[in-house]
Coordinates of C-alpha atoms and ligand atoms in Angstrom, one line a residue:
M1 CA 6.9 -88.7 19.4
V2 CA 3.9 -88.3 21.7
S3 CA 4.7 -84.6 22.3
F4 CA 5.2 -84.1 18.6
S5 CA 1.7 -85.4 17.8
I6 CA 0.2 -83.3 20.5
V7 CA 1.8 -80.3 18.9
A8 CA 0.4 -81.4 15.6
I9 CA -3.0 -81.8 17.1
Q10 CA -2.7 -78.4 18.7
R11 CA -1.7 -76.9 15.4
K12 CA -4.7 -78.5 13.7
K13 CA -6.9 -77.1 16.4
N14 CA -5.5 -73.7 15.9
L15 CA -6.1 -73.9 12.2
R16 CA -9.7 -74.9 12.8
A17 CA -10.1 -72.0 15.3
G18 CA -8.7 -69.8 12.6
A19 CA -11.3 -71.1 10.2
A20 CA -14.0 -70.4 12.7
Y21 CA -12.7 -66.9 13.0
L22 CA -12.7 -66.4 9.3
L23 CA -16.2 -67.7 9.3
M24 CA -17.2 -65.0 11.7
I25 CA -15.7 -62.4 9.4
A26 CA -17.6 -63.8 6.5
V27 CA -20.8 -63.8 8.4
Q28 CA -20.3 -60.1 9.2
C29 CA -20.1 -59.5 5.5
G30 CA -23.6 -60.8 5.2
I31 CA -24.6 -64.2 3.8
A32 CA -27.9 -65.2 2.3
V33 CA -28.3 -67.8 -0.4
G34 CA -31.6 -69.5 -1.2
F35 CA -34.7 -70.5 0.6
D36 CA -33.8 -70.1 4.2
T37 CA -32.5 -73.4 5.7
G38 CA -35.8 -74.2 7.5
P39 CA -37.9 -74.4 4.3
H40 CA -35.3 -76.6 2.6
F41 CA -35.2 -78.8 5.7
D42 CA -39.0 -79.1 6.0
L43 CA -39.6 -79.7 2.3
T44 CA -36.9 -82.4 2.2
Q45 CA -38.4 -84.1 5.3
A46 CA -41.9 -84.0 3.9
V47 CA -41.1 -85.3 0.4
L48 CA -38.6 -88.0 1.4
S49 CA -40.7 -89.4 4.2
E50 CA -43.7 -89.6 1.8
R51 CA -41.4 -91.5 -0.6
G52 CA -40.5 -94.1 2.0
F53 CA -37.0 -92.9 3.0
G54 CA -35.6 -94.0 6.4
D55 CA -34.6 -91.5 9.1
D56 CA -30.9 -91.6 8.4
A57 CA -31.2 -91.2 4.7
I58 CA -33.5 -88.2 5.2
K59 CA -31.1 -86.6 7.7
I60 CA -28.1 -87.1 5.4
T61 CA -30.0 -85.5 2.5
Q62 CA -31.0 -82.6 4.7
V63 CA -27.4 -82.1 5.7
E64 CA -26.1 -82.2 2.1
N65 CA -28.9 -79.8 1.1
W66 CA -27.8 -77.4 3.7
L67 CA -24.1 -77.7 2.9
T68 CA -24.9 -76.6 -0.6
D69 CA -25.6 -73.2 0.9
Y70 CA -23.1 -73.3 3.7
Y71 CA -20.1 -74.1 1.5
S72 CA -21.2 -71.5 -1.0
S73 CA -20.0 -68.8 1.3
S74 CA -17.9 -70.4 4.1
P75 CA -14.2 -69.7 4.1
T76 CA -13.6 -73.2 5.5
I77 CA -13.6 -74.7 2.1
A78 CA -11.4 -74.4 -1.0
G79 CA -12.3 -71.4 -3.2
S80 CA -12.7 -73.6 -6.3
K81 CA -15.3 -75.7 -4.5
R82 CA -17.0 -72.6 -3.3
D83 CA -17.2 -71.4 -6.9
E84 CA -18.9 -74.6 -7.9
L85 CA -21.5 -74.5 -5.1
E86 CA -22.2 -70.9 -5.7
K87 CA -23.7 -71.9 -9.0
L88 CA -26.3 -74.2 -7.6
H89 CA -28.9 -71.7 -6.4
F90 CA -30.6 -70.6 -9.7
D91 CA -29.3 -67.0 -9.2
N92 CA -28.3 -64.5 -11.8
L93 CA -30.4 -65.7 -14.7
F94 CA -31.8 -62.7 -16.4
T95 CA -33.5 -64.0 -19.6
T96 CA -36.0 -66.8 -20.3
D97 CA -33.3 -68.5 -22.4
Q98 CA -30.8 -68.5 -19.6
V99 CA -33.5 -70.0 -17.3
I100 CA -34.3 -72.7 -19.9
N101 CA -30.6 -73.6 -20.5
Y102 CA -29.8 -73.7 -16.8
W103 CA -32.7 -76.1 -16.1
S104 CA -31.7 -78.4 -19.0
Q105 CA -28.1 -78.5 -18.0
L106 CA -28.8 -79.0 -14.3
I107 CA -31.2 -81.9 -14.9
N108 CA -28.7 -83.5 -17.3
N109 CA -26.0 -83.1 -14.7
V110 CA -28.2 -84.7 -12.0
R111 CA -28.9 -87.7 -14.2
T112 CA -25.2 -88.2 -15.0
E113 CA -24.2 -88.0 -11.4
T114 CA -27.0 -90.3 -10.3
Q115 CA -25.9 -92.8 -12.8
N116 CA -22.3 -92.5 -11.6
A117 CA -23.4 -93.2 -8.0
A118 CA -25.5 -96.2 -9.1
R119 CA -22.6 -97.6 -11.2
Q120 CA -20.3 -97.3 -8.2
D121 CA -23.1 -98.8 -6.0
D122 CA -22.5 -95.9 -3.6
P123 CA -25.7 -94.9 -1.7
L124 CA -24.0 -92.1 0.2
A125 CA -22.9 -90.5 -3.1
A126 CA -26.5 -90.8 -4.4
L127 CA -27.8 -89.1 -1.2
T128 CA -25.3 -86.3 -1.8
V129 CA -26.5 -85.8 -5.4
L130 CA -30.1 -85.9 -4.1
G131 CA -29.4 -83.2 -1.4
I132 CA -27.7 -80.8 -3.9
A133 CA -30.4 -81.5 -6.6
L134 CA -33.2 -80.8 -4.1
H135 CA -31.5 -77.6 -3.0
A136 CA -31.2 -76.2 -6.5
V137 CA -34.7 -77.2 -7.6
Q138 CA -36.2 -75.8 -4.4
D139 CA -34.2 -72.6 -4.9
F140 CA -35.7 -72.0 -8.3
Y141 CA -39.1 -71.3 -6.8
S142 CA -37.7 -69.1 -4.1
H143 CA -35.4 -67.1 -6.4
S144 CA -37.4 -66.7 -9.7
N145 CA -40.5 -64.9 -10.7
W146 CA -42.3 -68.3 -11.2
V147 CA -44.9 -67.5 -8.6
E148 CA -45.5 -64.1 -10.1
T149 CA -46.0 -65.6 -13.6
H150 CA -48.2 -68.4 -12.1
P151 CA -50.5 -66.5 -9.8
R152 CA -52.7 -68.3 -7.2
P153 CA -56.3 -68.7 -8.3
S154 CA -58.9 -66.7 -6.4
D155 CA -60.4 -69.9 -4.9
G156 CA -57.3 -70.2 -2.7
T157 CA -56.0 -73.4 -4.1
Y158 CA -52.3 -73.8 -4.5
R159 CA -50.9 -74.4 -8.0
T160 CA -48.5 -77.3 -8.6
D161 CA -47.7 -76.7 -12.3
T162 CA -44.0 -76.7 -12.0
Y163 CA -41.3 -75.6 -14.5
A164 CA -40.6 -79.3 -15.4
Q165 CA -44.2 -79.7 -16.6
Y166 CA -43.6 -77.0 -19.3
A167 CA -39.9 -77.9 -20.0
N168 CA -40.6 -79.6 -23.3
S169 CA -43.1 -77.0 -24.4
K170 CA -40.7 -74.2 -25.6
T171 CA -43.6 -72.2 -27.0
T172 CA -45.3 -72.0 -23.5
L173 CA -42.0 -71.1 -21.8
K174 CA -41.0 -68.5 -24.4
S175 CA -44.4 -66.8 -24.0
L176 CA -43.3 -66.2 -20.3
T177 CA -40.7 -63.7 -19.2
L178 CA -38.7 -65.8 -16.7
F179 CA -35.8 -64.6 -14.7
T180 CA -34.1 -64.9 -11.3
G181 CA -32.6 -62.3 -9.0
K182 CA -29.1 -60.9 -9.0
Y183 CA -27.0 -62.2 -6.1
P184 CA -25.1 -60.7 -4.4
T185 CA -26.4 -57.2 -4.9
D186 CA -23.0 -55.7 -5.8
R187 CA -22.2 -58.4 -8.4
T188 CA -21.1 -56.9 -11.8
Y189 CA -20.0 -60.1 -13.7
G190 CA -20.8 -63.7 -13.8
P191 CA -20.9 -66.4 -12.6
G192 CA -20.7 -66.8 -16.4
P193 CA -18.4 -64.7 -18.7
D194 CA -21.0 -61.9 -19.2
R195 CA -21.4 -58.6 -17.5
I196 CA -24.7 -58.3 -15.5
P197 CA -27.2 -56.3 -17.5
A198 CA -28.3 -53.0 -16.0
N199 CA -31.7 -52.7 -14.2
V200 CA -32.1 -56.4 -13.3
Q201 CA -34.0 -57.3 -10.2
I202 CA -31.9 -58.1 -7.2
H203 CA -32.3 -61.2 -5.0
G204 CA -32.7 -58.8 -2.0
D205 CA -33.2 -59.4 1.7
Y206 CA -35.9 -59.7 4.3
E207 CA -37.5 -56.5 3.2
S208 CA -37.0 -56.2 -0.5
G209 CA -36.1 -57.9 -3.8
L210 CA -37.4 -60.8 -5.8
N211 CA -36.7 -63.6 -3.3
H212 CA -39.3 -65.7 -1.5
D213 CA -36.8 -67.2 0.9
S214 CA -38.9 -67.2 4.1
L215 CA -42.3 -66.5 5.6
V216 CA -41.3 -62.8 6.0
R217 CA -41.4 -62.4 2.2
P218 CA -44.6 -62.1 0.0
R219 CA -45.8 -65.3 -1.7
W220 CA -43.3 -67.4 0.3
D221 CA -46.1 -70.0 0.8
Q222 CA -46.8 -70.3 -3.0
A223 CA -43.0 -70.8 -3.7
Y224 CA -43.0 -73.4 -0.9
V225 CA -45.8 -75.4 -2.4
F226 CA -44.3 -75.3 -5.9
A227 CA -41.0 -76.4 -4.4
Y228 CA -42.8 -79.3 -2.7
A229 CA -44.3 -80.5 -6.0
A230 CA -41.0 -80.0 -7.8
S231 CA -39.1 -81.9 -5.1
H232 CA -41.4 -84.9 -5.6
E233 CA -40.7 -84.8 -9.4
I234 CA -36.9 -84.7 -9.1
V235 CA -36.8 -87.5 -6.5
E236 CA -39.0 -89.7 -8.6
A237 CA -36.8 -89.0 -11.7
I238 CA -33.6 -89.7 -9.7
A239 CA -35.1 -93.0 -8.4
K240 CA -35.8 -94.1 -12.0
W241 CA -32.4 -93.2 -13.4
A242 CA -30.7 -95.0 -10.4
D243 CA -32.7 -98.2 -10.9
E244 CA -32.2 -98.2 -14.7
T245 CA -28.5 -98.1 -14.1
R246 CA -28.4 -100.7 -11.3
P247 CA -31.7 -102.5 -10.6
G248 CA -32.4 -102.5 -6.8
F249 CA -29.9 -99.7 -6.1
W250 CA -32.6 -97.2 -5.1
K251 CA -33.8 -99.5 -2.3
S252 CA -30.4 -99.3 -0.8
V253 CA -30.4 -95.6 -1.0
I254 CA -33.7 -94.9 0.7
S255 CA -33.0 -97.4 3.4
Y256 CA -29.4 -96.4 3.9
A257 CA -28.7 -96.5 7.7
V258 CA -25.6 -95.8 9.8
D259 CA -24.3 -97.2 13.1
T260 CA -24.8 -95.6 16.5
N261 CA -21.5 -93.7 16.4
L262 CA -22.1 -92.3 13.0
R263 CA -25.7 -91.4 13.9
K264 CA -24.3 -89.2 16.7
K265 CA -22.2 -87.3 14.2
L266 CA -25.2 -87.1 11.8
D267 CA -27.4 -85.7 14.6
Y268 CA -24.6 -83.2 15.4
D269 CA -24.6 -82.1 11.8
V270 CA -28.3 -81.7 11.9
S271 CA -28.1 -79.5 15.0
A272 CA -25.4 -77.5 13.2
L273 CA -27.6 -76.8 10.2
R274 CA -30.4 -75.6 12.5
N275 CA -28.3 -73.7 15.0
M276 CA -25.9 -72.0 12.5
S277 CA -28.7 -70.9 10.3
M278 CA -30.8 -69.8 13.2
W279 CA -28.1 -67.7 14.8
I280 CA -26.1 -66.3 11.9
N281 CA -25.7 -62.7 12.6
G282 CA -23.8 -59.9 11.1
K283 CA -24.1 -57.1 8.6
G284 CA -27.3 -57.8 6.7
A285 CA -28.0 -61.2 8.4
D286 CA -30.2 -61.7 11.4
G287 CA -30.8 -65.4 11.1
H288 CA -31.5 -67.6 8.0
W289 CA -33.5 -70.5 9.5
K290 CA -37.0 -69.1 8.8
G291 CA -36.7 -65.4 8.4
N292 CA -35.0 -62.7 10.5
K293 CA -34.9 -61.9 14.2
S294 CA -33.3 -65.1 15.2
G295 CA -29.6 -64.0 14.9
S296 CA -27.3 -64.3 18.0
K297 CA -23.6 -63.6 17.7
R298 CA -23.0 -65.1 21.1
F299 CA -24.7 -68.4 20.3
F300 CA -23.4 -68.6 16.8
S301 CA -19.8 -68.1 17.9
A302 CA -20.1 -70.6 20.8
F303 CA -21.7 -73.3 18.6
S304 CA -19.9 -72.8 15.3
T305 CA -16.4 -72.8 16.9
K306 CA -17.2 -76.2 18.5
W307 CA -18.7 -77.7 15.4
I308 CA -16.0 -76.5 13.0
G309 CA -13.4 -77.5 15.5
S310 CA -14.7 -81.1 15.7
D311 CA -13.7 -83.8 13.3
S312 CA -15.8 -83.5 10.2
S313 CA -18.3 -86.3 9.7
V314 CA -18.2 -88.5 6.6
F315 CA -21.3 -86.5 5.4
V316 CA -19.5 -83.2 5.6
R317 CA -16.4 -84.7 3.9
Q318 CA -18.7 -86.1 1.2
M319 CA -19.5 -82.5 0.1
R320 CA -16.2 -80.9 1.0
D321 CA -13.9 -83.5 -0.6
G322 CA -16.2 -85.2 -3.1
T323 CA -16.7 -84.4 -6.8
A324 CA -20.5 -84.1 -6.9
S325 CA -20.5 -80.3 -6.8
R326 CA -18.2 -80.2 -9.8
T327 CA -20.3 -82.4 -12.0
L328 CA -23.6 -80.9 -10.9
S329 CA -22.4 -77.3 -11.5
S330 CA -20.7 -77.9 -14.8
N331 CA -21.7 -75.7 -17.7
L332 CA -24.6 -74.1 -15.8
Y333 CA -23.3 -70.6 -16.7
S334 CA -21.0 -71.4 -19.6
G335 CA -23.3 -70.1 -22.3
A336 CA -22.9 -73.4 -24.2
L337 CA -26.2 -74.9 -25.6
P338 CA -27.2 -77.8 -23.3
P339 CA -28.7 -81.1 -24.4
P340 CA -32.5 -81.3 -24.1
M341 CA -33.9 -81.6 -20.6
P342 CA -34.7 -85.2 -19.6
D343 CA -38.4 -85.7 -18.9
L344 CA -39.5 -85.5 -15.3
P345 CA -42.6 -87.2 -14.1
R346 CA -45.5 -84.9 -13.4
F347 CA -46.5 -84.3 -9.7
S348 CA -49.8 -86.2 -9.3
L349 CA -50.3 -86.8 -5.6
Q350 CA -53.6 -85.8 -4.1
R351 CA -52.7 -83.4 -1.3
R352 CA -53.9 -80.5 0.8
A353 CA -51.8 -77.9 2.5
I354 CA -52.6 -77.4 6.2
L355 CA -51.3 -74.0 7.5
V356 CA -50.7 -73.4 11.2
R357 CA -50.0 -69.7 11.6
T358 CA -49.2 -67.8 14.8
L359 CA -50.4 -64.2 14.8
K360 CA -49.0 -63.3 18.2
I361 CA -47.0 -64.6 21.0
K362 CA -47.0 -62.5 24.2
Q363 CA -45.4 -63.0 27.6
Q364 CA -47.9 -62.9 30.5
S365 CA -47.4 -59.7 32.5
D366 CA -47.0 -61.6 35.8
S367 CA -45.4 -64.6 34.5
G368 CA -44.7 -66.3 37.8
N369 CA -41.3 -64.8 38.4
L370 CA -40.6 -62.5 41.3
R371 CA -40.7 -58.8 40.3
S372 CA -37.0 -58.4 41.4
E373 CA -36.1 -61.3 39.1
I374 CA -37.9 -59.8 36.1
G375 CA -35.8 -56.7 36.4
K376 CA -32.7 -58.8 36.0
L377 CA -34.0 -61.1 33.3
A378 CA -33.8 -60.3 29.6
A379 CA -37.0 -60.6 27.6
P380 CA -37.8 -64.2 26.5
D381 CA -36.5 -65.7 23.3
Y382 CA -39.6 -67.6 22.1
Y383 CA -39.7 -70.3 19.5
A384 CA -42.3 -73.0 18.7
R385 CA -42.2 -76.7 18.1
T386 CA -45.2 -77.7 16.1
R387 CA -46.1 -81.3 15.2
I388 CA -48.7 -81.4 12.4
G389 CA -49.7 -84.9 11.4
S390 CA -46.5 -86.9 11.1
Q391 CA -44.1 -83.9 10.8
E392 CA -42.2 -82.0 13.4
F393 CA -41.5 -78.3 12.7
C394 CA -39.1 -76.0 14.5
S395 CA -39.8 -72.3 14.1
R396 CA -37.4 -69.4 14.2
T397 CA -36.5 -68.0 17.5
I398 CA -37.7 -64.4 18.1
Q399 CA -34.7 -63.1 20.1
G400 CA -35.4 -60.9 23.1
S401 CA -39.0 -60.0 22.7
S402 CA -41.9 -60.3 25.2
E403 CA -44.4 -59.7 22.4
S404 CA -44.1 -60.6 18.7
I405 CA -46.5 -60.2 15.8
D406 CA -46.7 -62.8 13.0
P407 CA -43.7 -64.8 14.3
W408 CA -44.4 -68.3 12.8
Q409 CA -46.0 -70.2 10.1
E410 CA -45.7 -73.9 9.1
I411 CA -47.2 -75.8 6.2
Y412 CA -47.9 -79.5 6.3
F413 CA -49.0 -81.6 3.3
A414 CA -51.7 -84.1 4.2
A415 CA -53.2 -86.8 2.0
L416 CA -56.8 -86.0 0.9
D417 CA -58.2 -89.0 2.8
D418 CA -56.5 -87.9 6.1
V419 CA -59.5 -86.6 8.0
N420 CA -58.3 -86.1 11.6
V421 CA -54.9 -84.4 11.6
P422 CA -53.3 -84.1 15.1
I423 CA -51.5 -80.8 15.9
R424 CA -49.4 -80.2 18.9
I425 CA -48.0 -76.7 19.6
S426 CA -45.4 -76.1 22.2
V427 CA -43.5 -72.8 22.9
W428 CA -40.0 -72.6 24.3
D429 CA -37.7 -70.0 25.6
E430 CA -34.2 -70.3 24.1
D431 CA -31.6 -70.3 26.9
D432 CA -28.7 -72.4 25.8
I433 CA -26.9 -73.6 22.7
D434 CA -28.1 -77.0 23.7
S435 CA -31.9 -76.8 23.1
A436 CA -32.4 -79.8 25.5
K437 CA -31.8 -77.3 28.3
D438 CA -34.5 -74.9 27.1
Q439 CA -37.6 -74.5 29.3
A440 CA -41.2 -74.9 28.1
T441 CA -43.5 -72.0 28.1
D442 CA -47.0 -72.6 29.3
I443 CA -49.7 -71.8 26.7
N444 CA -52.4 -74.1 28.1
P445 CA -54.8 -73.0 30.8
V446 CA -54.9 -76.5 32.2
I447 CA -52.8 -76.6 35.4
G448 CA -49.7 -78.6 34.9
K449 CA -49.9 -78.8 31.1
N450 CA -47.8 -76.5 28.8
T451 CA -48.7 -77.7 25.3
L452 CA -51.8 -77.4 23.1
D453 CA -53.0 -80.7 21.7
L454 CA -55.5 -80.3 18.9
I455 CA -57.2 -82.3 16.3
F456 CA -58.0 -80.6 13.0
N457 CA -60.9 -82.1 11.1
T458 CA -60.2 -81.6 7.4
A459 CA -63.8 -82.5 6.4
T460 CA -65.4 -79.8 8.6
G461 CA -62.5 -77.4 9.3
Q462 CA -63.3 -77.8 13.1
I463 CA -60.7 -78.0 15.8
S464 CA -61.2 -80.3 18.9
G465 CA -59.0 -81.3 21.8
D466 CA -57.7 -78.7 24.1
L467 CA -59.7 -76.1 22.2
S468 CA -62.9 -76.5 20.2
G469 CA -64.3 -74.4 17.4
N470 CA -63.6 -73.1 14.0
F471 CA -60.4 -71.0 14.0
N472 CA -59.5 -70.9 10.3
S473 CA -58.7 -67.2 9.6
P474 CA -57.0 -64.2 11.3
E475 CA -60.4 -62.9 12.2
T476 CA -61.5 -66.2 13.9
A477 CA -58.1 -67.1 15.5
F478 CA -57.9 -68.6 19.0
T479 CA -56.0 -67.2 21.9
S480 CA -54.8 -69.6 24.6
S481 CA -52.7 -68.8 27.6
G482 CA -51.1 -70.4 30.6
E483 CA -52.7 -70.0 34.0
K484 CA -51.2 -69.8 37.5
P485 CA -49.8 -71.5 39.4
D486 CA -47.9 -72.7 36.2
K487 CA -44.8 -70.6 35.6
K488 CA -43.3 -69.0 32.5
R489 CA -46.7 -68.3 30.9
A490 CA -47.5 -66.8 27.5
A491 CA -50.6 -66.1 25.4
I492 CA -50.6 -67.5 21.8
T493 CA -52.9 -66.3 19.1
A494 CA -53.1 -68.6 16.1
Y495 CA -55.3 -70.2 13.4
V496 CA -55.3 -73.4 11.3
T497 CA -56.5 -73.5 7.8
Q498 CA -56.3 -75.6 4.7
Y499 CA -56.1 -75.3 0.9
P500 CA -56.1 -78.0 -1.8
L501 CA -53.2 -78.5 -4.2
K502 CA -54.3 -78.3 -7.8
Ligands
LIG601 ZN1 -29.5 -71.9 -2.1

């Protein structure tokens, strides 16, 4: 009996190892769907924390948001489920009418599935709906020509007039030519019954196409700000539908918390979403956390084999085995005329965007290692952790490069009355699949201190703290570097600037 179950466990493990192998194959075929995982993750963090969500509820939503991408291409899920999830990225809509119908159907589906979760008094189901809904809504701004049809004013403000604000003004919408990109590039049919028209724009990759998936693409920042406003709108609407169905239910959703054991699993899923997106590497893909250059076959393989081989958490099973993706994706491409789109509340928060942009990171020539050691060591794999106000951002890793231009950019949304915004920048050298083992790189001339601690004054635009001055453009950027005897030193050139949201 015992030996039999060991055999069964072994077989199960082999199956999972097989799944990991298949995943590697799939990765080598090239996978890219949506805003990169990093922007989805940061937007979800920003919006849900502003709306009073607890940490566990935010993490669960971030995981479900990511799984919407992951299971759209992973061979570790049933093909029918993959087909459902593949529809939730606003791809392959080539006319304004198709865009309008998709929006109407999607928001109706989100309302229905929110009401179902509320009726069943099931907060985890509601968080799953929320994660998928946020993913799709955010993808619209990353995948469509919305930013091109709503250009940024010359005064530098960011626009927040989202699709939902025009949804019930068909005359306005029909005066626009809206479409999204073809994905994947070699698609000839579908996902609906129709053949793809000739000469449509493709979703593209890091260098080309319609997408605004990451900071390496033009107008990514504008898509990101629209997606921020739109995320607020959809969360507010979901909250309203939830409480109309079951008064008080929403409170249980935003304060949903798990026990210590389950939190460990949740944190493991969060590290999976970061690591697997960071390291995905194969034909066409060189990382999809925040742009390219972060791919690592070795790390991806080592981490994903372990994560896929472990027992799936209830959060993963919720997506893999649940019905949310079926309801939410239904009729999105069927060609059937959808019911009118439910009204979404208009984004009305008073916010400014604070941008922290790194123009250059460069290893110091004599970085404190012995010359003989340098010969043996590969170039550093730098990434930054940046805390702006209350939000922590993790950048992409630039693999194997002692000097990198324009590696990182983070956008934080601050309340207008937030005058002194603290900013902490630290740079790390990625050495292990466990980031806790990574070593800090010294970017601060103060002996014994690695990080830069700054205060950005939004009233004056001045920076104080470890540096002082006005560093608000590429021309006036600061450069700060570590000093001996500190080891592992680098020089960082960066600036901090702000724009209001209108
Ligand atoms: Zn997507």
